[in-house]
Amino acid sequence: MPAAMPRYFRIGLILAAAVAGTALGLLAFEIFSPAVPQRQVQQATARPPAAAFELLDHTGRAVTQTDFDGRAMMIFFGFTNCPDVCPTALSTAGEILDALGPDADRLTAVFVTVDPERDTVDRMAEYVAAFHPRIVGLTGTVDQVRRATEAYGIFFRKVPQQDGYSMDHTAVTLLVDPAGRLAGTLDPHESFDVMLGKARRLAGRAQPAS
Ligand code: NI
């Protein structure tokens, strides 16, 4: 480079080299970085996929989420030894089913235990029947239950007590649409009318039981 070259010209050359280098780098990145498949992009922006589970219902039948295809669901996770939160949620579910009248055919109320060690199939059958004849109880192995809670984003943990243990658990009822996707929640602090309104709207999107 001639010594007589003006300073601004040298700066201009350096800048041009920097721009060219950056452009080359970007080009290399475009060429060598793995392309993101279009399908993956679409999945990332679409609604979350249906939750998957494998459990036993309260009659002892093996069920998966596909057994509920086309049905709207109210799903509550809890345990039969729960002193108040679970009985309240299940009473409310029963009242909602009654208040829906014929529309209740389109909505399945499901109670999934987070305490499968104590909540056997027989125990679940006895428990759900005490609240409403149409509530479905689900249990399974510890591992199956853990996977179901993960699929629905439910928190639970065992809490040791003097005379055994209790369970902490998420206390909202999940509303699941007929495609198996989360459509909302019922919060125990909401009024009954608000919860019923949500359940009615959800049931309106589902098919009646065949
Ligand atoms: Ni509970």
PDB file of C-alpha atoms and ligand atoms in Angstrom:
ATOM      1  CA  MET A   1       0.000   0.000   0.000  1.00  0.00           C
ATOM      2  CA  PRO A   2       1.578   3.330  -1.059  1.00  0.00           C
ATOM      3  CA  ALA A   3       2.620   5.436   1.866  1.00  0.00           C
ATOM      4  CA  ALA A   4       1.036   8.438   0.204  1.00  0.00           C
ATOM      5  CA  MET A   5      -2.408   6.885   0.340  1.00  0.00           C
ATOM      6  CA  PRO A   6      -4.719   9.253   2.210  1.00  0.00           C
ATOM      7  CA  ARG A   7      -5.838   8.119   5.655  1.00  0.00           C
ATOM      8  CA  TYR A   8      -9.549   8.152   4.785  1.00  0.00           C
ATOM      9  CA  PHE A   9      -8.840   5.901   1.824  1.00  0.00           C
ATOM     10  CA  ARG A  10      -7.074   3.370   4.062  1.00  0.00           C
ATOM     11  CA  ILE A  11      -9.999   3.412   6.468  1.00  0.00           C
ATOM     12  CA  GLY A  12     -12.315   2.919   3.519  1.00  0.00           C
ATOM     13  CA  LEU A  13     -10.332  -0.144   2.413  1.00  0.00           C
ATOM     14  CA  ILE A  14     -10.415  -1.626   5.905  1.00  0.00           C
ATOM     15  CA  LEU A  15     -14.164  -1.109   6.099  1.00  0.00           C
ATOM     16  CA  ALA A  16     -14.681  -2.650   2.667  1.00  0.00           C
ATOM     17  CA  ALA A  17     -12.613  -5.667   3.719  1.00  0.00           C
ATOM     18  CA  ALA A  18     -14.661  -5.994   6.921  1.00  0.00           C
ATOM     19  CA  VAL A  19     -17.940  -5.840   5.002  1.00  0.00           C
ATOM     20  CA  ALA A  20     -16.710  -8.394   2.464  1.00  0.00           C
ATOM     21  CA  GLY A  21     -15.512 -10.672   5.275  1.00  0.00           C
ATOM     22  CA  THR A  22     -18.854 -10.486   7.053  1.00  0.00           C
ATOM     23  CA  ALA A  23     -20.711 -11.204   3.831  1.00  0.00           C
ATOM     24  CA  LEU A  24     -18.494 -14.230   3.157  1.00  0.00           C
ATOM     25  CA  GLY A  25     -19.039 -15.445   6.702  1.00  0.00           C
ATOM     26  CA  LEU A  26     -22.811 -15.152   6.347  1.00  0.00           C
ATOM     27  CA  LEU A  27     -22.680 -16.940   3.018  1.00  0.00           C
ATOM     28  CA  ALA A  28     -20.637 -19.760   4.577  1.00  0.00           C
ATOM     29  CA  PHE A  29     -23.132 -19.975   7.419  1.00  0.00           C
ATOM     30  CA  GLU A  30     -25.996 -20.214   4.926  1.00  0.00           C
ATOM     31  CA  ILE A  31     -24.226 -22.917   2.980  1.00  0.00           C
ATOM     32  CA  PHE A  32     -22.896 -25.035   5.839  1.00  0.00           C
ATOM     33  CA  SER A  33     -25.476 -24.654   8.589  1.00  0.00           C
ATOM     34  CA  PRO A  34     -28.150 -27.377   8.512  1.00  0.00           C
ATOM     35  CA  ALA A  35     -31.398 -26.099   7.057  1.00  0.00           C
ATOM     36  CA  VAL A  36     -34.331 -26.031   9.486  1.00  0.00           C
ATOM     37  CA  PRO A  37     -37.037 -28.232   7.977  1.00  0.00           C
ATOM     38  CA  GLN A  38     -40.215 -26.314   7.204  1.00  0.00           C
ATOM     39  CA  ARG A  39     -42.336 -28.821   9.144  1.00  0.00           C
ATOM     40  CA  GLN A  40     -40.327 -28.155  12.294  1.00  0.00           C
ATOM     41  CA  VAL A  41     -40.936 -24.426  11.943  1.00  0.00           C
ATOM     42  CA  GLN A  42     -44.664 -25.016  11.585  1.00  0.00           C
ATOM     43  CA  GLN A  43     -44.767 -27.276  14.633  1.00  0.00           C
ATOM     44  CA  ALA A  44     -43.004 -24.665  16.717  1.00  0.00           C
ATOM     45  CA  THR A  45     -45.640 -22.080  15.913  1.00  0.00           C
ATOM     46  CA  ALA A  46     -48.676 -24.393  16.074  1.00  0.00           C
ATOM     47  CA  ARG A  47     -50.523 -25.341  19.279  1.00  0.00           C
ATOM     48  CA  PRO A  48     -48.847 -27.933  21.497  1.00  0.00           C
ATOM     49  CA  PRO A  49     -49.472 -31.547  20.489  1.00  0.00           C
ATOM     50  CA  ALA A  50     -51.933 -33.744  22.325  1.00  0.00           C
ATOM     51  CA  ALA A  51     -50.687 -35.142  25.605  1.00  0.00           C
ATOM     52  CA  ALA A  52     -50.000 -38.887  25.595  1.00  0.00           C
ATOM     53  CA  PHE A  53     -50.674 -41.296  28.448  1.00  0.00           C
ATOM     54  CA  GLU A  54     -51.180 -44.994  29.180  1.00  0.00           C
ATOM     55  CA  LEU A  55     -53.166 -45.769  32.323  1.00  0.00           C
ATOM     56  CA  LEU A  56     -55.841 -48.091  33.752  1.00  0.00           C
ATOM     57  CA  ASP A  57     -59.383 -46.874  34.199  1.00  0.00           C
ATOM     58  CA  HIS A  58     -61.389 -47.647  37.327  1.00  0.00           C
ATOM     59  CA  THR A  59     -62.800 -50.783  35.726  1.00  0.00           C
ATOM     60  CA  GLY A  60     -59.263 -52.083  35.147  1.00  0.00           C
ATOM     61  CA  ARG A  61     -59.259 -51.437  31.402  1.00  0.00           C
ATOM     62  CA  ALA A  62     -56.006 -50.173  29.829  1.00  0.00           C
ATOM     63  CA  VAL A  63     -56.621 -46.768  28.232  1.00  0.00           C
ATOM     64  CA  THR A  64     -54.581 -44.206  26.313  1.00  0.00           C
ATOM     65  CA  GLN A  65     -55.394 -40.685  25.194  1.00  0.00           C
ATOM     66  CA  THR A  66     -56.726 -42.103  21.905  1.00  0.00           C
ATOM     67  CA  ASP A  67     -59.623 -43.721  23.795  1.00  0.00           C
ATOM     68  CA  PHE A  68     -60.811 -40.154  24.427  1.00  0.00           C
ATOM     69  CA  ASP A  69     -60.394 -38.926  20.828  1.00  0.00           C
ATOM     70  CA  GLY A  70     -63.245 -36.654  19.797  1.00  0.00           C
ATOM     71  CA  ARG A  71     -64.281 -36.106  23.419  1.00  0.00           C
ATOM     72  CA  ALA A  72     -63.707 -32.971  25.413  1.00  0.00           C
ATOM     73  CA  MET A  73     -62.260 -33.679  28.845  1.00  0.00           C
ATOM     74  CA  MET A  74     -62.060 -32.070  32.254  1.00  0.00           C
ATOM     75  CA  ILE A  75     -59.008 -33.669  33.870  1.00  0.00           C
ATOM     76  CA  PHE A  76     -58.110 -33.380  37.507  1.00  0.00           C
ATOM     77  CA  PHE A  77     -55.017 -34.904  39.126  1.00  0.00           C
ATOM     78  CA  GLY A  78     -55.154 -35.726  42.842  1.00  0.00           C
ATOM     79  CA  PHE A  79     -55.383 -38.594  45.316  1.00  0.00           C
ATOM     80  CA  THR A  80     -58.191 -40.304  47.170  1.00  0.00           C
ATOM     81  CA  ASN A  81     -56.802 -39.584  50.651  1.00  0.00           C
ATOM     82  CA  CYS A  82     -56.863 -35.849  49.938  1.00  0.00           C
ATOM     83  CA  PRO A  83     -58.688 -34.093  52.776  1.00  0.00           C
ATOM     84  CA  ASP A  84     -60.352 -31.250  50.888  1.00  0.00           C
ATOM     85  CA  VAL A  85     -59.014 -30.024  47.548  1.00  0.00           C
ATOM     86  CA  CYS A  86     -59.717 -33.210  45.591  1.00  0.00           C
ATOM     87  CA  PRO A  87     -63.175 -33.876  47.047  1.00  0.00           C
ATOM     88  CA  THR A  88     -64.124 -30.275  46.259  1.00  0.00           C
ATOM     89  CA  ALA A  89     -62.845 -30.504  42.685  1.00  0.00           C
ATOM     90  CA  LEU A  90     -64.662 -33.796  42.076  1.00  0.00           C
ATOM     91  CA  SER A  91     -67.903 -32.513  43.609  1.00  0.00           C
ATOM     92  CA  THR A  92     -67.666 -29.514  41.313  1.00  0.00           C
ATOM     93  CA  ALA A  93     -67.015 -31.770  38.303  1.00  0.00           C
ATOM     94  CA  GLY A  94     -70.138 -33.762  39.207  1.00  0.00           C
ATOM     95  CA  GLU A  95     -72.211 -30.583  39.566  1.00  0.00           C
ATOM     96  CA  ILE A  96     -70.952 -29.360  36.190  1.00  0.00           C
ATOM     97  CA  LEU A  97     -71.954 -32.654  34.542  1.00  0.00           C
ATOM     98  CA  ASP A  98     -75.416 -32.388  36.083  1.00  0.00           C
ATOM     99  CA  ALA A  99     -75.808 -28.732  35.106  1.00  0.00           C
ATOM    100  CA  LEU A 100     -74.754 -29.410  31.503  1.00  0.00           C
ATOM    101  CA  GLY A 101     -77.729 -31.703  31.030  1.00  0.00           C
ATOM    102  CA  PRO A 102     -77.630 -33.449  27.636  1.00  0.00           C
ATOM    103  CA  ASP A 103     -74.387 -31.602  26.766  1.00  0.00           C
ATOM    104  CA  ALA A 104     -72.640 -33.680  29.436  1.00  0.00           C
ATOM    105  CA  ASP A 105     -72.570 -36.437  26.791  1.00  0.00           C
ATOM    106  CA  ARG A 106     -69.858 -34.446  25.060  1.00  0.00           C
ATOM    107  CA  LEU A 107     -67.621 -34.032  28.073  1.00  0.00           C
ATOM    108  CA  THR A 108     -65.699 -36.673  30.016  1.00  0.00           C
ATOM    109  CA  ALA A 109     -64.662 -35.868  33.579  1.00  0.00           C
ATOM    110  CA  VAL A 110     -61.435 -37.671  34.464  1.00  0.00           C
ATOM    111  CA  PHE A 111     -59.733 -38.050  37.823  1.00  0.00           C
ATOM    112  CA  VAL A 112     -56.101 -39.199  37.604  1.00  0.00           C
ATOM    113  CA  THR A 113     -54.392 -40.236  40.813  1.00  0.00           C
ATOM    114  CA  VAL A 114     -50.909 -39.001  41.653  1.00  0.00           C
ATOM    115  CA  ASP A 115     -50.766 -41.656  44.401  1.00  0.00           C
ATOM    116  CA  PRO A 116     -50.995 -44.962  42.495  1.00  0.00           C
ATOM    117  CA  GLU A 117     -49.338 -46.861  45.356  1.00  0.00           C
ATOM    118  CA  ARG A 118     -52.490 -46.452  47.434  1.00  0.00           C
ATOM    119  CA  ASP A 119     -55.029 -45.662  44.721  1.00  0.00           C
ATOM    120  CA  THR A 120     -55.603 -49.076  43.191  1.00  0.00           C
ATOM    121  CA  VAL A 121     -58.212 -49.723  40.496  1.00  0.00           C
ATOM    122  CA  ASP A 122     -60.736 -50.844  43.144  1.00  0.00           C
ATOM    123  CA  ARG A 123     -60.053 -47.858  45.346  1.00  0.00           C
ATOM    124  CA  MET A 124     -60.507 -45.525  42.368  1.00  0.00           C
ATOM    125  CA  ALA A 125     -63.783 -47.213  41.387  1.00  0.00           C
ATOM    126  CA  GLU A 126     -65.191 -46.736  44.864  1.00  0.00           C
ATOM    127  CA  TYR A 127     -63.945 -43.149  45.083  1.00  0.00           C
ATOM    128  CA  VAL A 128     -65.160 -41.722  41.759  1.00  0.00           C
ATOM    129  CA  ALA A 129     -68.559 -43.397  42.158  1.00  0.00           C
ATOM    130  CA  ALA A 130     -69.032 -41.452  45.375  1.00  0.00           C
ATOM    131  CA  PHE A 131     -68.995 -38.196  43.388  1.00  0.00           C
ATOM    132  CA  HIS A 132     -70.674 -38.905  40.060  1.00  0.00           C
ATOM    133  CA  PRO A 133     -71.412 -42.074  38.098  1.00  0.00           C
ATOM    134  CA  ARG A 134     -69.810 -40.566  34.987  1.00  0.00           C
ATOM    135  CA  ILE A 135     -66.449 -39.581  36.408  1.00  0.00           C
ATOM    136  CA  VAL A 136     -63.664 -41.795  35.044  1.00  0.00           C
ATOM    137  CA  GLY A 137     -60.883 -42.696  37.496  1.00  0.00           C
ATOM    138  CA  LEU A 138     -57.402 -43.395  36.126  1.00  0.00           C
ATOM    139  CA  THR A 139     -54.446 -45.018  37.866  1.00  0.00           C
ATOM    140  CA  GLY A 140     -51.434 -47.105  36.784  1.00  0.00           C
ATOM    141  CA  THR A 141     -47.871 -47.843  37.727  1.00  0.00           C
ATOM    142  CA  VAL A 142     -45.827 -45.121  39.418  1.00  0.00           C
ATOM    143  CA  ASP A 143     -43.997 -44.642  36.140  1.00  0.00           C
ATOM    144  CA  GLN A 144     -47.166 -44.420  34.032  1.00  0.00           C
ATOM    145  CA  VAL A 145     -48.617 -41.851  36.395  1.00  0.00           C
ATOM    146  CA  ARG A 146     -45.420 -39.820  36.366  1.00  0.00           C
ATOM    147  CA  ARG A 147     -45.452 -39.756  32.563  1.00  0.00           C
ATOM    148  CA  ALA A 148     -49.104 -38.657  32.513  1.00  0.00           C
ATOM    149  CA  THR A 149     -48.343 -35.779  34.885  1.00  0.00           C
ATOM    150  CA  GLU A 150     -45.425 -34.741  32.694  1.00  0.00           C
ATOM    151  CA  ALA A 151     -47.614 -34.857  29.597  1.00  0.00           C
ATOM    152  CA  TYR A 152     -50.067 -32.420  31.178  1.00  0.00           C
ATOM    153  CA  GLY A 153     -47.555 -30.271  33.074  1.00  0.00           C
ATOM    154  CA  ILE A 154     -48.856 -31.346  36.483  1.00  0.00           C
ATOM    155  CA  PHE A 155     -46.737 -30.932  39.599  1.00  0.00           C
ATOM    156  CA  PHE A 156     -46.923 -33.412  42.486  1.00  0.00           C
ATOM    157  CA  ARG A 157     -44.737 -34.651  45.301  1.00  0.00           C
ATOM    158  CA  LYS A 158     -44.966 -36.968  48.266  1.00  0.00           C
ATOM    159  CA  VAL A 159     -44.950 -35.212  51.635  1.00  0.00           C
ATOM    160  CA  PRO A 160     -43.940 -37.426  54.598  1.00  0.00           C
ATOM    161  CA  GLN A 161     -46.223 -37.191  57.632  1.00  0.00           C
ATOM    162  CA  GLN A 162     -46.235 -38.780  61.079  1.00  0.00           C
ATOM    163  CA  ASP A 163     -48.730 -41.426  60.022  1.00  0.00           C
ATOM    164  CA  GLY A 164     -47.508 -42.035  56.480  1.00  0.00           C
ATOM    165  CA  TYR A 165     -47.558 -39.446  53.738  1.00  0.00           C
ATOM    166  CA  SER A 166     -49.668 -36.923  51.917  1.00  0.00           C
ATOM    167  CA  MET A 167     -49.373 -35.576  48.373  1.00  0.00           C
ATOM    168  CA  ASP A 168     -48.919 -32.017  47.184  1.00  0.00           C
ATOM    169  CA  HIS A 169     -50.353 -31.533  43.719  1.00  0.00           C
ATOM    170  CA  THR A 170     -51.521 -28.999  41.135  1.00  0.00           C
ATOM    171  CA  ALA A 171     -55.105 -28.092  42.033  1.00  0.00           C
ATOM    172  CA  VAL A 172     -56.471 -26.789  38.735  1.00  0.00           C
ATOM    173  CA  THR A 173     -58.749 -28.834  36.493  1.00  0.00           C
ATOM    174  CA  LEU A 174     -57.463 -29.031  32.931  1.00  0.00           C
ATOM    175  CA  LEU A 175     -59.850 -28.518  30.038  1.00  0.00           C
ATOM    176  CA  VAL A 176     -58.770 -30.606  27.069  1.00  0.00           C
ATOM    177  CA  ASP A 177     -60.301 -30.189  23.620  1.00  0.00           C
ATOM    178  CA  PRO A 178     -61.493 -33.068  21.407  1.00  0.00           C
ATOM    179  CA  ALA A 179     -58.062 -33.198  19.725  1.00  0.00           C
ATOM    180  CA  GLY A 180     -56.450 -33.844  23.102  1.00  0.00           C
ATOM    181  CA  ARG A 181     -54.924 -30.395  23.451  1.00  0.00           C
ATOM    182  CA  LEU A 182     -55.066 -28.170  26.487  1.00  0.00           C
ATOM    183  CA  ALA A 183     -57.890 -25.655  26.004  1.00  0.00           C
ATOM    184  CA  GLY A 184     -57.944 -23.965  29.417  1.00  0.00           C
ATOM    185  CA  THR A 185     -58.298 -24.599  33.132  1.00  0.00           C
ATOM    186  CA  LEU A 186     -60.849 -24.421  35.914  1.00  0.00           C
ATOM    187  CA  ASP A 187     -59.408 -22.708  38.934  1.00  0.00           C
ATOM    188  CA  PRO A 188     -60.800 -23.603  42.366  1.00  0.00           C
ATOM    189  CA  HIS A 189     -61.137 -19.887  43.136  1.00  0.00           C
ATOM    190  CA  GLU A 190     -63.530 -19.234  40.259  1.00  0.00           C
ATOM    191  CA  SER A 191     -67.273 -19.062  40.775  1.00  0.00           C
ATOM    192  CA  PHE A 192     -69.314 -22.078  39.759  1.00  0.00           C
ATOM    193  CA  ASP A 193     -70.941 -20.099  36.950  1.00  0.00           C
ATOM    194  CA  VAL A 194     -67.577 -19.200  35.443  1.00  0.00           C
ATOM    195  CA  MET A 195     -66.477 -22.846  35.544  1.00  0.00           C
ATOM    196  CA  LEU A 196     -69.779 -24.026  34.095  1.00  0.00           C
ATOM    197  CA  GLY A 197     -69.493 -21.483  31.289  1.00  0.00           C
ATOM    198  CA  LYS A 198     -66.037 -22.751  30.370  1.00  0.00           C
ATOM    199  CA  ALA A 199     -67.178 -26.375  30.487  1.00  0.00           C
ATOM    200  CA  ARG A 200     -70.226 -25.598  28.346  1.00  0.00           C
ATOM    201  CA  ARG A 201     -68.122 -23.864  25.715  1.00  0.00           C
ATOM    202  CA  LEU A 202     -65.681 -26.785  25.659  1.00  0.00           C
ATOM    203  CA  ALA A 203     -68.494 -29.353  25.396  1.00  0.00           C
ATOM    204  CA  GLY A 204     -69.865 -27.398  22.426  1.00  0.00           C
ATOM    205  CA  ARG A 205     -66.714 -28.252  20.497  1.00  0.00           C
ATOM    206  CA  ALA A 206     -66.999 -32.005  21.033  1.00  0.00           C
ATOM    207  CA  GLN A 207     -69.007 -34.901  19.653  1.00  0.00           C
ATOM    208  CA  PRO A 208     -71.691 -36.533  21.792  1.00  0.00           C
ATOM    209  CA  ALA A 209     -70.763 -39.938  23.202  1.00  0.00           C
ATOM    210  CA  SER A 210     -71.499 -42.733  20.751  1.00  0.00           C
TER     211      SER A 210
HETATM  212 NI    NI B   1     -55.915 -33.141  46.601  1.00  0.00          NI
END
